[in-house]
Amino acid sequence: MAVNPDNYGLRLFVRYLVLCLIALIFIFPLVFMINSSFKPDSQLLADTSSLRAFLPVGDISLNNYFGAFRRAPVGLFVLNSVLVTGTTVLLSLLICSLAAFSFAFLRWKGRDVLLSIVIATLIIPFETIAIPLLLLVSKLPWIGLDGLHWGWLNTYRVQIVPWIADGLTIFLFVQYFKALPGELIEASRVEGANWWQVYYRVVMPLSGPVLATAAILKFLVMYNQYLWPLIVVQQESYRPVMVGLGYFFQLNVAWGEVMAYLTLITVPVLIFYLLLQRAFIASIASTGVKG
């Protein structure tokens, strides 16, 4: 059936117009945040009732950023969050991909039952296990350079270890691994490769899209952690960015400084996504390809 070029061009124009409008809806909060971070509070509040809130007009300066650094150790909080998040993401990709490889390719008793249990953990709210988990980590031993210690509170490890493995990441890897051509695995085994060699020489080189997807999702969860760090970290030197946000709501609230702080802590998220965006988009596109 022939396609009318005029109708096709019109549909394409409408489609891109709708997509642009949707993109603007999502961009507006970021634009408002960034513009507000350069304005004094009086102007920020006055501009919220007009389009000036989205425009860099009026008394523009970096005073809010200087004020944010005076009010809280912003650099330390960002460094802590990047360290905790980056370490957790790397360990999670390794551990969860190994677990998923076992679920997808190995045959062992109770495999399907255990996978069902792992997936079922997704429906358990974290708030229901927060207190038992807190009691557990407060009594765990740790051997450091200066000897044996009891309790993991006020450390980086208490923010990392409990979040390395999770049901969603394992499920993503399992689904992706099952979609890989079985002939590749069989050919590798026939040629004498052991399961470890199949994992890191065959499966993982083909897993770029799911690695990017899992990394981005894990990064967002870890970088936005608030409740868990709030209850296990009392020392300022270990606090992440979300707990640091509370510094800006003590005594007088300066909304310009709040916007400046939010802008600063958003930068690592944007950088991480831009680095992995191609693989992430490829992963989404591949879900609609059959055969």
PDB file of C-alpha atoms in Angstrom, residues 92-108 111 115 118 166-178 199 203-204 207 210:
ATOM      1  CA  SER A  92      26.313  -4.969  42.245  1.00  0.00           C
ATOM      2  CA  LEU A  93      26.991  -5.484  38.534  1.00  0.00           C
ATOM      3  CA  LEU A  94      29.525  -8.205  39.354  1.00  0.00           C
ATOM      4  CA  ILE A  95      27.561 -10.078  42.032  1.00  0.00           C
ATOM      5  CA  CYS A  96      24.129  -9.783  40.397  1.00  0.00           C
ATOM      6  CA  SER A  97      25.405 -10.782  36.953  1.00  0.00           C
ATOM      7  CA  LEU A  98      27.088 -13.862  38.433  1.00  0.00           C
ATOM      8  CA  ALA A  99      23.890 -14.808  40.248  1.00  0.00           C
ATOM      9  CA  ALA A 100      21.827 -14.227  37.101  1.00  0.00           C
ATOM     10  CA  PHE A 101      24.265 -16.321  35.055  1.00  0.00           C
ATOM     11  CA  SER A 102      23.697 -19.203  37.461  1.00  0.00           C
ATOM     12  CA  PHE A 103      19.916 -18.797  37.246  1.00  0.00           C
ATOM     13  CA  ALA A 104      19.910 -18.503  33.442  1.00  0.00           C
ATOM     14  CA  PHE A 105      22.396 -21.170  32.339  1.00  0.00           C
ATOM     15  CA  LEU A 106      23.195 -23.621  35.125  1.00  0.00           C
ATOM     16  CA  ARG A 107      20.958 -26.500  36.164  1.00  0.00           C
ATOM     17  CA  TRP A 108      20.698 -27.097  39.894  1.00  0.00           C
ATOM     18  CA  ARG A 111      16.923 -22.920  41.054  1.00  0.00           C
ATOM     19  CA  LEU A 115      14.689 -17.185  41.692  1.00  0.00           C
ATOM     20  CA  VAL A 118      14.555 -13.329  44.891  1.00  0.00           C
ATOM     21  CA  ASP A 166      18.927  -6.831  44.886  1.00  0.00           C
ATOM     22  CA  GLY A 167      16.090  -8.621  43.141  1.00  0.00           C
ATOM     23  CA  LEU A 168      15.543  -6.082  40.375  1.00  0.00           C
ATOM     24  CA  THR A 169      19.137  -6.111  39.128  1.00  0.00           C
ATOM     25  CA  ILE A 170      19.283  -9.911  39.202  1.00  0.00           C
ATOM     26  CA  PHE A 171      15.955 -10.099  37.358  1.00  0.00           C
ATOM     27  CA  LEU A 172      17.174  -7.708  34.632  1.00  0.00           C
ATOM     28  CA  PHE A 173      20.289  -9.802  34.045  1.00  0.00           C
ATOM     29  CA  VAL A 174      18.346 -13.074  34.042  1.00  0.00           C
ATOM     30  CA  GLN A 175      15.904 -11.821  31.434  1.00  0.00           C
ATOM     31  CA  TYR A 176      18.684 -10.485  29.234  1.00  0.00           C
ATOM     32  CA  PHE A 177      20.805 -13.626  29.521  1.00  0.00           C
ATOM     33  CA  LYS A 178      17.868 -15.842  28.593  1.00  0.00           C
ATOM     34  CA  TYR A 199      30.656 -15.863  31.634  1.00  0.00           C
ATOM     35  CA  VAL A 203      28.140 -13.540  27.909  1.00  0.00           C
ATOM     36  CA  MET A 204      29.490 -10.340  29.450  1.00  0.00           C
ATOM     37  CA  SER A 207      25.754  -7.555  27.846  1.00  0.00           C
ATOM     38  CA  VAL A 210      21.780  -4.505  30.331  1.00  0.00           C
TER      39      VAL A 210
END
